[in-house]
CSV table of C-alpha atoms in Angstrom, one decimal:
chain,number,residue,atom,x,y,z
L,1,MET,CA,-19.3,8.4,5.4
L,2,PRO,CA,-16.1,8.5,6.5
L,3,SER,CA,-15.0,5.9,10.0
L,4,PHE,CA,-13.4,9.9,11.7
L,5,TYR,CA,-11.1,12.5,10.9
L,6,GLY,CA,-7.8,13.6,12.1
L,7,ASP,CA,-4.3,14.5,12.6
L,8,ARG,CA,-4.1,15.7,8.9
L,9,PHE,CA,-7.5,17.0,6.8
L,10,ILE,CA,-8.4,15.6,3.4
L,11,SER,CA,-10.6,15.8,1.4
L,12,ARG,CA,-13.7,14.0,1.0
L,13,ARG,CA,-13.3,11.0,-1.3
L,14,TYR,CA,-15.8,8.7,-2.3
L,15,ALA,CA,-15.3,5.1,-4.1
L,16,LEU,CA,-16.4,5.3,-7.9
L,17,SER,CA,-19.9,2.9,-8.4
L,18,ARG,CA,-19.7,-1.0,-8.9
L,19,ALA,CA,-20.6,0.2,-13.0
L,20,SER,CA,-18.0,2.8,-13.4
L,21,ARG,CA,-15.1,0.7,-12.2
L,22,PHE,CA,-11.9,-0.5,-14.4
L,23,LYS,CA,-12.5,-4.3,-15.4
L,24,ALA,CA,-11.9,-6.0,-18.0
L,25,GLU,CA,-15.6,-6.3,-19.6
L,26,SER,CA,-16.5,-2.6,-19.1
L,27,LYS,CA,-14.0,0.9,-20.5
L,28,PRO,CA,-12.6,3.0,-18.5
L,29,ASP,CA,-14.3,6.4,-18.0
L,30,GLN,CA,-12.3,9.2,-19.8
L,31,ASN,CA,-13.2,11.9,-17.2
L,32,THR,CA,-11.9,10.4,-14.5
L,33,ASP,CA,-8.5,8.8,-13.3
L,34,PRO,CA,-8.6,7.9,-9.6
L,35,MET,CA,-4.4,8.4,-9.6
L,36,VAL,CA,-4.0,11.6,-10.7
L,37,MET,CA,-3.5,13.7,-7.5
L,38,LYS,CA,-4.1,16.9,-6.6
L,39,GLU,CA,-0.6,19.2,-7.4
L,40,MET,CA,-0.9,21.7,-3.6
L,41,PRO,CA,1.7,22.3,-1.7
L,42,GLY,CA,1.3,19.8,1.0
L,43,TYR,CA,-1.8,18.2,-0.1
L,44,TRP,CA,-0.3,14.5,1.7
L,45,ARG,CA,2.0,15.7,4.4
L,46,THR,CA,2.9,12.6,6.3
L,47,HIS,CA,3.1,14.0,9.6
L,48,GLN,CA,0.4,13.1,12.8
L,49,TYR,CA,-0.2,16.6,14.5
L,50,SER,CA,-2.4,15.4,16.7
L,51,ALA,CA,-0.2,12.7,18.0
L,52,VAL,CA,2.8,15.4,18.3
L,53,LEU,CA,0.9,18.0,19.8
L,54,GLN,CA,-0.8,15.5,22.5
L,55,ASP,CA,2.5,14.4,23.5
L,56,LEU,CA,3.5,18.0,24.0
L,57,PHE,CA,0.4,18.9,25.6
L,58,GLY,CA,0.2,16.0,27.7
L,59,LEU,CA,-3.5,15.3,26.7
L,60,VAL,CA,-5.3,12.5,27.7
L,61,PRO,CA,-7.0,10.7,24.0
L,62,ALA,CA,-9.8,9.3,25.0
L,63,ARG,CA,-10.6,12.6,27.1
L,64,ASP,CA,-9.3,15.1,25.9
L,65,ARG,CA,-9.7,16.6,22.1
L,66,ILE,CA,-7.6,19.0,19.4
L,67,LEU,CA,-8.6,18.6,16.0
L,68,SER,CA,-11.9,17.8,14.3
L,69,PHE,CA,-13.0,17.9,11.2
L,70,GLN,CA,-16.2,18.1,10.1
L,71,ASP,CA,-18.2,19.2,7.3
L,72,SER,CA,-21.8,20.0,6.5
L,73,ASN,CA,-22.4,16.6,5.0
L,74,SER,CA,-21.5,14.7,8.0
L,75,SER,CA,-22.8,17.3,10.2
L,76,GLN,CA,-26.4,16.5,8.7
L,77,GLU,CA,-26.5,13.1,9.1
L,78,CYS,CA,-25.4,13.0,12.6
L,79,PHE,CA,-28.7,15.1,13.5
L,80,ARG,CA,-30.8,13.4,10.9
L,81,LEU,CA,-29.3,10.0,12.5
L,82,ALA,CA,-29.6,11.7,16.2
L,83,MET,CA,-25.8,10.9,17.0
L,84,ARG,CA,-24.5,12.2,20.0
L,85,ARG,CA,-20.9,10.3,19.7
L,86,PRO,CA,-18.3,12.4,17.0
L,87,LEU,CA,-17.9,10.4,14.5
L,88,ASP,CA,-14.0,10.2,15.1
L,89,TRP,CA,-15.2,7.8,17.5
L,90,ILE,CA,-16.7,5.8,15.2
L,91,VAL,CA,-14.3,2.4,14.6
L,92,GLN,CA,-15.9,1.0,12.1
L,93,SER,CA,-14.3,0.3,9.0
L,94,THR,CA,-16.5,2.3,5.8
L,95,TYR,CA,-16.2,-0.7,3.3
L,96,GLN,CA,-17.0,-3.4,5.5
L,97,ASN,CA,-17.8,-5.6,2.0
L,98,GLN,CA,-14.6,-6.6,1.2
L,99,GLN,CA,-16.7,-7.7,-2.6
L,100,LYS,CA,-16.3,-3.8,-3.7
L,101,LEU,CA,-12.9,-3.8,-3.4
L,102,ASP,CA,-11.0,-5.6,-6.7
L,103,TRP,CA,-9.5,-7.8,-4.2
L,104,SER,CA,-8.8,-8.9,-0.6
L,105,CYS,CA,-7.4,-6.0,1.2
L,106,HIS,CA,-7.5,-4.9,5.2
L,107,PRO,CA,-6.6,-0.7,4.2
L,108,ARG,CA,-5.9,1.6,6.7
L,109,THR,CA,-8.8,3.6,7.5
L,110,LYS,CA,-6.6,6.5,7.2
L,111,PRO,CA,-3.0,7.8,6.3
L,112,THR,CA,-0.5,7.5,8.8
L,113,GLY,CA,3.0,6.4,7.1
L,114,PHE,CA,5.5,8.8,8.2
L,115,ILE,CA,9.8,8.4,7.7
L,116,GLU,CA,11.7,6.7,9.9
L,117,ALA,CA,15.3,6.7,8.1
L,118,VAL,CA,17.4,8.1,5.1
L,119,HIS,CA,19.8,6.1,4.4
L,120,ASP,CA,22.9,6.7,1.6
L,121,LEU,CA,23.7,4.0,-0.6
L,122,PRO,CA,26.7,5.7,-2.6
L,123,ASN,CA,27.8,3.7,-5.6
L,124,ILE,CA,25.0,0.9,-5.4
L,125,LYS,CA,25.1,-1.2,-8.2
L,126,SER,CA,21.5,-0.4,-9.5
L,127,HIS,CA,21.9,-1.8,-13.7
L,128,TYR,CA,21.7,-4.9,-12.3
L,129,HIS,CA,17.9,-6.0,-11.0
L,130,LYS,CA,18.1,-7.6,-7.2
L,131,ILE,CA,20.9,-5.3,-5.9
L,132,ILE,CA,19.3,-5.7,-2.1
L,133,ASP,CA,17.0,-7.7,0.2
L,134,TRP,CA,15.7,-7.9,3.6
L,135,SER,CA,15.9,-11.0,5.3
L,136,SER,CA,13.3,-12.6,7.8
L,137,ALA,CA,16.2,-12.8,10.2
L,138,GLY,CA,15.6,-8.2,10.1
L,139,GLN,CA,19.6,-8.3,8.3
L,140,ILE,CA,19.6,-5.8,5.0
L,141,ALA,CA,21.9,-6.7,1.8
L,142,ALA,CA,23.4,-5.1,-0.6
L,143,ILE,CA,25.4,-4.9,-3.7
L,144,PHE,CA,28.1,-2.3,-4.1
L,145,ASN,CA,30.7,-0.9,-6.7
L,146,LYS,CA,33.3,-3.8,-5.4
L,147,LYS,CA,31.7,-4.7,-2.0
L,148,LEU,CA,28.8,-6.6,-0.1
L,149,VAL,CA,27.5,-5.7,2.8
L,150,ILE,CA,25.1,-6.8,5.5
L,151,TRP,CA,24.0,-4.6,8.2
L,152,THR,CA,19.9,-4.4,10.5
L,153,PRO,CA,18.8,-1.4,10.1
L,154,THR,CA,18.4,-0.9,13.8
L,155,SER,CA,22.3,-1.6,14.5
L,156,ASP,CA,25.4,0.8,13.4
L,157,VAL,CA,27.2,-3.0,13.0
L,158,MET,CA,28.0,-3.9,10.0
L,159,VAL,CA,29.4,-7.4,7.9
L,160,GLY,CA,31.5,-5.7,4.9
L,161,MET,CA,33.7,-8.0,2.0
L,162,ARG,CA,35.1,-7.7,-1.1
L,163,ALA,CA,32.5,-8.7,-4.4
L,164,ARG,CA,33.5,-7.0,-7.1
L,165,ASP,CA,31.9,-9.6,-9.6
L,166,THR,CA,28.8,-10.7,-7.9
L,167,THR,CA,25.6,-9.6,-10.1
L,168,SER,CA,22.7,-10.8,-8.1
L,169,ILE,CA,21.4,-11.5,-4.0
L,170,ALA,CA,18.9,-13.9,-2.1
L,171,PHE,CA,18.4,-14.2,0.8
L,172,ASN,CA,16.8,-17.7,2.3
L,173,PRO,CA,13.3,-17.5,4.1
L,174,SER,CA,14.4,-17.9,7.7
L,175,GLY,CA,16.8,-15.3,7.0
L,176,ASP,CA,20.5,-17.4,7.7
L,177,ARG,CA,21.7,-18.0,4.1
L,178,LEU,CA,22.5,-15.8,1.6
L,179,ALA,CA,22.7,-16.6,-2.0
L,180,ILE,CA,26.1,-14.8,-4.2
L,181,ALA,CA,25.7,-15.1,-8.0
L,182,ILE,CA,28.8,-14.3,-9.1
L,183,PHE,CA,30.4,-13.7,-12.7
L,184,MET,CA,33.9,-14.1,-13.2
L,185,MET,CA,36.1,-15.6,-15.2
L,186,ASN,CA,33.3,-15.2,-17.7
L,187,ARG,CA,31.6,-18.4,-15.9
L,188,PRO,CA,28.6,-17.8,-13.8
L,189,TRP,CA,29.2,-19.0,-10.0
L,190,LEU,CA,26.6,-19.6,-7.5
L,191,ASP,CA,27.5,-19.3,-3.3
L,192,ILE,CA,25.7,-19.8,-0.3
L,193,MET,CA,27.2,-17.8,2.1
L,194,GLU,CA,25.5,-18.8,6.6
L,195,VAL,CA,25.2,-15.7,8.3
L,196,SER,CA,24.2,-15.1,11.3
L,197,GLU,CA,24.6,-12.2,14.0
L,198,SER,CA,28.1,-13.1,15.1
L,199,PRO,CA,31.0,-11.7,13.5
L,200,LEU,CA,32.0,-15.1,11.4
L,201,VAL,CA,31.0,-15.5,8.0
L,202,ARG,CA,31.2,-18.9,5.9
L,203,HIS,CA,31.1,-19.5,2.4
L,204,GLY,CA,30.6,-22.2,0.9
L,205,ALA,CA,31.9,-24.3,-2.2
L,206,LEU,CA,31.7,-22.2,-5.5
L,207,LYS,CA,29.2,-24.1,-7.9
L,208,MET,CA,29.5,-22.9,-11.7
L,209,LEU,CA,26.3,-23.0,-13.3
L,210,ASP,CA,25.4,-22.9,-17.6
L,211,PRO,CA,25.2,-21.6,-20.3
L,212,LEU,CA,29.6,-20.6,-19.3
L,213,ASP,CA,28.9,-17.4,-20.5
L,214,GLN,CA,26.1,-15.3,-19.2
L,215,PRO,CA,25.4,-14.4,-16.0
L,216,ILE,CA,22.9,-14.8,-13.1
L,217,SER,CA,20.6,-11.6,-13.3
L,218,TYR,CA,18.2,-12.6,-10.8
L,219,LEU,CA,18.2,-15.0,-7.5
L,220,THR,CA,15.5,-16.3,-5.4
L,221,TRP,CA,14.3,-19.1,-2.9
L,222,ASP,CA,11.0,-21.4,-2.8
L,223,GLY,CA,9.5,-21.4,0.2
L,224,SER,CA,10.5,-24.5,1.9
L,225,GLY,CA,14.3,-23.0,1.6
L,226,GLN,CA,16.4,-26.1,-0.1
L,227,TYR,CA,15.8,-24.7,-3.9
L,228,VAL,CA,17.5,-21.5,-5.4
L,229,VAL,CA,15.7,-20.4,-9.0
L,230,CYS,CA,18.6,-18.9,-11.0
L,231,GLY,CA,17.3,-16.1,-14.3
L,232,PHE,CA,20.1,-15.9,-16.7
L,233,GLY,CA,20.5,-13.3,-18.9
L,234,ASN,CA,20.2,-15.2,-22.3
L,235,GLY,CA,16.5,-16.1,-20.4
L,236,GLN,CA,17.4,-19.4,-19.6
L,237,ILE,CA,15.5,-20.1,-15.6
L,238,SER,CA,17.9,-23.0,-13.3
L,239,ILE,CA,17.2,-24.3,-10.8
L,240,VAL,CA,19.2,-25.7,-8.0
L,241,HIS,CA,18.8,-27.6,-5.2
L,242,VAL,CA,21.1,-26.3,-1.9
L,243,ARG,CA,22.2,-29.2,0.7
L,244,PRO,CA,21.4,-29.0,4.5
L,245,ILE,CA,23.8,-26.9,6.7
L,246,PHE,CA,26.3,-28.7,7.4
L,247,SER,CA,25.8,-31.0,4.5
L,248,LYS,CA,28.7,-32.9,2.1
L,249,VAL,CA,26.9,-33.6,0.0
L,250,PRO,CA,27.2,-30.6,-3.3
L,251,GLU,CA,24.9,-28.8,-4.8
L,252,ARG,CA,23.1,-30.0,-7.7
L,253,VAL,CA,21.4,-28.3,-10.3
L,254,ASP,CA,17.9,-29.9,-11.0
L,255,SER,CA,16.4,-28.8,-14.8
L,256,LYS,CA,16.5,-25.7,-16.8
L,257,TYR,CA,13.7,-24.2,-18.7
L,258,TYR,CA,14.7,-21.6,-22.1
L,259,ALA,CA,11.1,-20.3,-22.7
L,260,HIS,CA,12.9,-16.9,-22.3
L,261,GLN,CA,14.2,-15.3,-25.2
L,262,SER,CA,16.1,-12.4,-23.1
L,263,THR,CA,17.7,-11.4,-19.5
L,264,ILE,CA,15.2,-12.2,-16.8
L,265,ILE,CA,14.3,-9.4,-14.5
L,266,ALA,CA,12.4,-10.9,-12.0
L,267,ILE,CA,10.8,-14.3,-9.8
L,268,LYS,CA,8.8,-14.7,-7.6
L,269,PHE,CA,6.3,-17.1,-5.9
L,270,SER,CA,3.2,-16.9,-4.9
L,271,CYS,CA,2.4,-17.0,-1.4
L,272,GLY,CA,1.8,-21.2,-0.9
L,273,SER,CA,5.0,-21.9,-3.5
L,274,ARG,CA,2.5,-23.1,-5.5
L,275,TYR,CA,3.3,-20.6,-8.6
L,276,MET,CA,5.8,-18.9,-9.8
L,277,ALA,CA,5.7,-15.9,-12.0
L,278,THR,CA,9.2,-14.6,-14.4
L,279,ALA,CA,10.0,-11.7,-16.4
L,280,ASP,CA,12.3,-10.7,-18.7
L,281,ASP,CA,13.4,-7.4,-20.6
L,282,LEU,CA,11.5,-7.7,-23.1
L,283,GLY,CA,7.9,-7.5,-21.7
L,284,GLN,CA,7.3,-11.4,-21.3
L,285,LEU,CA,5.9,-13.1,-18.9
L,286,TYR,CA,5.0,-16.5,-18.1
L,287,ILE,CA,3.5,-18.2,-15.4
L,288,TRP,CA,4.0,-21.8,-13.5
L,289,TYR,CA,3.2,-23.7,-11.3
L,290,TRP,CA,6.2,-25.8,-8.9
L,291,ASN,CA,6.0,-28.9,-8.1
L,292,GLY,CA,9.4,-29.8,-5.9
L,293,GLY,CA,12.2,-27.9,-8.1
L,294,HIS,CA,10.3,-28.4,-11.6
L,295,LEU,CA,8.5,-26.2,-13.5
L,296,ALA,CA,5.2,-27.0,-15.9
L,297,PRO,CA,4.1,-23.6,-17.6
L,298,ILE,CA,0.0,-22.6,-17.5
L,299,THR,CA,-0.4,-18.8,-19.8
L,300,ARG,CA,2.0,-16.4,-20.9
L,301,TRP,CA,1.1,-12.7,-20.8
L,302,ASN,CA,2.9,-9.8,-23.7
L,303,SER,CA,3.6,-6.7,-22.0
L,304,SER,CA,4.4,-3.9,-24.6
L,305,MET,CA,6.7,-2.6,-21.9
L,306,CYS,CA,9.1,-3.9,-19.2
L,307,ALA,CA,6.4,-5.9,-17.3
L,308,PHE,CA,6.3,-5.4,-13.5
L,309,PHE,CA,4.7,-8.3,-11.2
L,310,ASP,CA,3.8,-9.7,-7.3
L,311,TRP,CA,1.5,-12.1,-6.3
L,312,HIS,CA,-1.3,-11.8,-3.8
L,313,PRO,CA,-0.3,-11.9,0.3
L,314,TRP,CA,-2.7,-14.3,1.1
L,315,ARG,CA,-4.9,-14.9,-2.7
L,316,GLU,CA,-2.5,-17.7,-3.4
L,317,ASP,CA,-4.0,-17.8,-7.0
L,318,GLU,CA,-3.9,-14.2,-7.4
L,319,ILE,CA,-1.6,-12.0,-9.2
L,320,VAL,CA,-1.1,-8.2,-10.3
L,321,ILE,CA,0.8,-7.2,-13.4
L,322,ALA,CA,1.6,-4.2,-14.2
L,323,ASP,CA,2.5,-2.4,-17.5
L,324,SER,CA,4.9,0.4,-17.5
L,325,GLU,CA,4.5,2.2,-20.4
L,326,PRO,CA,1.5,3.3,-21.3
L,327,ILE,CA,0.2,2.5,-17.2
L,328,THR,CA,-1.4,-0.3,-16.9
L,329,ILE,CA,-2.1,-2.2,-13.7
L,330,ALA,CA,-4.5,-6.0,-14.0
L,331,LEU,CA,-5.6,-8.2,-11.3
L,332,TYR,CA,-5.3,-11.4,-13.0
L,333,HIS,CA,-7.2,-14.5,-11.8
L,334,VAL,CA,-4.5,-17.5,-12.6
L,335,GLN,CA,-7.2,-21.1,-12.1
L,336,SER,CA,-9.5,-18.8,-14.6
L,337,CYS,CA,-6.8,-17.8,-16.9
L,338,ARG,CA,-9.0,-13.8,-16.7
L,339,VAL,CA,-8.6,-10.3,-16.0
L,340,VAL,CA,-10.5,-9.6,-12.5
L,341,SER,CA,-10.3,-6.3,-13.1
L,342,TYR,CA,-7.6,-3.1,-14.5
L,343,TYR,CA,-7.1,0.5,-14.5
L,344,ALA,CA,-5.2,2.0,-17.4
L,345,ARG,CA,-3.8,5.8,-18.0
L,346,GLU,CA,-4.7,7.6,-20.8
L,347,GLU,CA,-2.2,10.3,-20.6
L,348,ARG,CA,1.0,9.3,-21.0
L,349,ASP,CA,2.9,11.8,-18.0
L,350,CYS,CA,4.4,9.4,-16.6
L,351,ILE,CA,5.2,5.2,-16.1
L,352,ALA,CA,5.8,3.5,-13.4
L,353,THR,CA,8.6,1.7,-11.7
L,354,THR,CA,7.6,-1.8,-9.3
L,355,LEU,CA,5.1,-1.8,-7.7
L,356,SER,CA,4.5,-4.7,-3.9
L,357,PHE,CA,1.8,-5.8,-2.1
L,358,ASN,CA,2.0,-5.4,1.4
L,359,LYS,CA,2.0,-9.1,3.4
L,360,ILE,CA,-0.5,-7.2,6.1
L,361,SER,CA,-2.8,-5.0,4.9
L,362,GLY,CA,-2.7,-6.1,0.9
L,363,GLU,CA,-2.6,-2.8,0.1
L,364,LEU,CA,-0.9,-2.7,-3.0
L,365,VAL,CA,2.1,-0.2,-3.0
L,366,VAL,CA,3.5,1.6,-6.7
L,367,CYS,CA,6.0,4.3,-7.7
L,368,PHE,CA,5.8,6.3,-10.2
L,369,SER,CA,7.6,7.8,-11.9
L,370,PHE,CA,7.0,11.2,-14.3
L,371,THR,CA,8.4,12.9,-17.7
L,372,ASP,CA,8.7,16.4,-16.0
L,373,ALA,CA,11.5,16.0,-14.0
L,374,SER,CA,10.4,18.9,-12.1
L,375,LYS,CA,8.1,15.8,-10.5
L,376,PRO,CA,9.9,14.2,-7.6
L,377,PRO,CA,8.1,10.0,-8.5
L,378,GLU,CA,5.5,9.4,-6.0
L,379,ILE,CA,4.5,6.3,-4.0
L,380,LEU,CA,0.6,5.2,-3.8
L,381,VAL,CA,-1.6,3.0,-2.0
L,382,LEU,CA,-4.1,1.0,-3.4
L,383,ALA,CA,-7.3,-0.8,-2.2
L,384,SER,CA,-8.5,-0.8,-5.2
L,385,MET,CA,-7.5,0.1,-8.4
L,386,ASP,CA,-10.3,3.9,-8.2
L,387,ARG,CA,-9.2,3.6,-4.6
L,388,VAL,CA,-6.1,5.9,-3.3
L,389,VAL,CA,-5.4,5.3,-0.1
L,390,ASP,CA,-2.0,7.1,0.4
L,391,VAL,CA,0.7,8.9,-1.8
L,392,MET,CA,4.5,8.6,0.1
L,393,SER,CA,7.1,11.1,-1.9
L,394,ASN,CA,10.6,12.0,-0.9
L,395,HIS,CA,13.2,9.9,-3.8
L,396,GLU,CA,14.4,12.6,-6.4
L,397,ASP,CA,14.7,9.8,-8.9
L,398,ILE,CA,13.4,6.9,-11.0
L,399,ILE,CA,12.3,4.6,-7.2
L,400,THR,CA,13.3,1.2,-8.4
L,401,TYR,CA,12.9,-0.9,-5.3
L,402,LEU,CA,10.4,-2.2,-2.8
L,403,LEU,CA,11.7,-3.7,0.2
L,404,TRP,CA,9.2,-5.1,3.3
L,405,SER,CA,10.5,-5.5,6.8
L,406,PRO,CA,9.9,-9.4,8.3
L,407,ASP,CA,6.6,-7.9,10.6
L,408,GLY,CA,5.6,-6.1,7.3
L,409,GLN,CA,5.6,-2.5,9.3
L,410,GLN,CA,8.1,-1.1,7.7
L,411,LEU,CA,8.8,-0.2,3.9
L,412,ALA,CA,12.2,1.1,2.0
L,413,SER,CA,12.5,2.4,-0.7
L,414,ILE,CA,15.7,2.3,-3.2
L,415,GLY,CA,16.0,4.7,-6.0
L,416,TYR,CA,18.6,5.8,-8.4
L,417,ASP,CA,19.3,8.6,-6.5
L,418,GLU,CA,21.2,6.4,-4.2
L,419,THR,CA,19.4,6.0,-1.0
L,420,LEU,CA,16.5,4.0,0.9
L,421,THR,CA,14.0,5.7,2.4
L,422,ILE,CA,12.3,3.4,5.9
L,423,TRP,CA,9.1,4.3,6.0
L,424,ASN,CA,6.4,3.5,8.8
L,425,PHE,CA,4.0,2.0,7.0
L,426,PHE,CA,1.2,1.8,9.5
L,427,GLY,CA,1.8,4.7,12.1
L,428,LYS,CA,3.3,2.5,15.3
L,429,SER,CA,5.8,4.5,16.7
L,430,LEU,CA,8.7,2.9,18.8
L,431,SER,CA,8.9,3.1,22.4
L,432,ASN,CA,10.5,5.5,23.4
L,433,LYS,CA,12.9,3.2,24.8
L,434,LYS,CA,13.5,1.5,21.7
L,435,ARG,CA,13.4,5.0,20.2
L,436,LYS,CA,16.0,6.8,22.0
L,437,ALA,CA,18.5,3.5,21.9
L,438,GLN,CA,18.0,4.0,18.3
L,439,SER,CA,18.6,7.9,18.4
L,440,GLU,CA,22.2,7.3,20.9
L,441,PRO,CA,25.4,6.5,19.0
L,442,THR,CA,27.1,3.7,19.8
L,443,SER,CA,30.5,4.0,18.8
L,444,THR,CA,33.8,4.7,21.1
L,445,GLY,CA,36.8,5.8,21.2
L,446,GLY,CA,35.6,8.0,18.3
L,447,GLY,CA,36.0,4.8,15.6
L,448,SER,CA,34.0,6.1,13.2
L,449,GLY,CA,36.2,5.3,10.6
L,450,SER,CA,34.4,6.7,7.9
L,451,ASP,CA,35.8,9.1,5.4
L,452,SER,CA,34.1,11.4,2.3
L,453,THR,CA,34.1,8.6,0.1
L,454,GLY,CA,31.9,5.9,2.1
L,455,SER,CA,34.8,3.4,2.0
L,456,SER,CA,34.8,2.0,5.1
L,457,ARG,CA,30.9,0.7,4.9
L,458,SER,CA,32.1,-1.5,3.7
L,459,GLY,CA,35.3,-3.2,5.7
L,460,GLY,CA,38.6,-2.7,4.3
L,461,PRO,CA,40.4,-4.4,1.2
L,462,ALA,CA,41.3,-7.6,1.3
L,463,THR,CA,40.5,-10.6,-0.9
L,464,SER,CA,37.2,-11.7,-2.4
L,465,SER,CA,35.9,-13.6,0.7
L,466,SER,CA,37.4,-11.4,3.5
L,467,LYS,CA,34.9,-9.6,5.7
L,468,THR,CA,35.2,-7.1,8.8
L,469,ARG,CA,32.7,-6.3,11.5
L,470,ILE,CA,32.5,-2.7,11.6
L,471,GLN,CA,30.6,0.5,13.9
L,472,CYS,CA,30.4,3.5,11.7
L,473,ASN,CA,28.2,7.2,11.2
L,474,ARG,CA,26.8,4.9,7.9
L,475,ASN,CA,23.6,7.4,7.0
L,476,LYS,CA,24.0,10.2,5.8
L,477,GLU,CA,22.1,13.0,8.1
L,478,ALA,CA,18.4,13.4,6.9
L,479,THR,CA,17.3,15.6,4.2
L,480,TYR,CA,14.3,16.8,5.2
L,481,ARG,CA,13.3,18.1,2.1
L,482,ASP,CA,9.2,18.4,3.3
L,483,LEU,CA,9.6,17.3,6.4
L,484,ALA,CA,8.8,19.9,9.5
L,485,SER,CA,9.0,20.2,12.9
L,486,SER,CA,6.7,17.5,13.9
L,487,PHE,CA,9.1,14.4,12.3
L,488,LEU,CA,8.7,12.1,14.9
L,489,PHE,CA,12.1,10.5,14.2
L,490,LYS,CA,15.5,11.4,14.1
L,491,ALA,CA,17.6,10.1,11.2
L,492,MET,CA,19.3,7.0,12.1
L,493,ARG,CA,22.8,7.4,12.4
């Protein structure tokens, strides 16, 4: 039985039986594909109608009710059990037995996410692989055509600096340092920049890395914040020990590894930094043991096309790996070296472009792009290989990046349409006071300082280390597309 109905009508869905689950030892059901959604306008509209109406009419949720959806099955079951309370008052989860799910997960009982803001990202460097990052301090950094911009989504204040030759960026776990990869004079350089909410940004000493003629294609920090792992265009992995703040000891390269044969496009650590996974653009994925700046190989995963992966947020030895085309999503257990479960799409009508776990609920967010150009990309939220929790759609082109806010409540999706959409993933509205503060402009003297090209987003021209702190209405007015008048939030300015 469902937990409850409300907000918007979604037809009943049942999880497949355990016998028909997509597992390594059983073939997928040829007649059932749980990720092929109904093509019905408004079927998955992300609006909270009951919340809007209750707020409009001043109703008390515990006493007053507007919408009550019950079908014949639930009515008969209620009558049989002599239940006097409506089903929507039952807060007990439908899937109490977590073993029924393919991975450890606390799925939402109903899809409640909605759009909070749509940001414009003109001339963002989409041909690189780590061009945007969201720090634990709440700041977002992105590489554009000639500039690096750092801003906070809830503020109009940003820092912009010249970054013509920047190829990759990554915040450290505490969010106060930003690693910047630069390919200048045909040489790869690493800069560790100290960032904060103050206007001052301090650069470290540039360090040249080997190999000299290969750019750094991907950067990431380990969980301790002491090491930066650099992936190169030729497949080399270099581990750089980063000196503490205000230390006079220079950064040093601890070790180098040469497993990959092509450009590294992703490097990620497990939740406890016990394991590390790396992938290249030829579909080769390696899983390593991590031990204080040193790697030991565990296994290799061969993909027919570019592989995407993410580690489970609280299970150290579980990783989800997806082949882009044909779409195959596999849950791999590192210690046992076996595939626990998988999903294989029979039709080649779409490709997977990226995926990421939510750190709170454990739900898996997967982005699909369709071969039919008239059909927009979709973001599917999975609680299991055979259970779709939600479907979100707002982009007009391929979605390439998924970022989570520090508290895990917001999801940022970035696509080739040069837009960044921030989703309120759990549907928890901000307080009226905070919402009002966000919607009111804070610029003084009419100084948005932006022109039609958006060049003022990143400050005026200066040297490679120049920077400026500006206030502007950096976000375009939201193109509401499929949003109705019940949209709870205005576009951020």
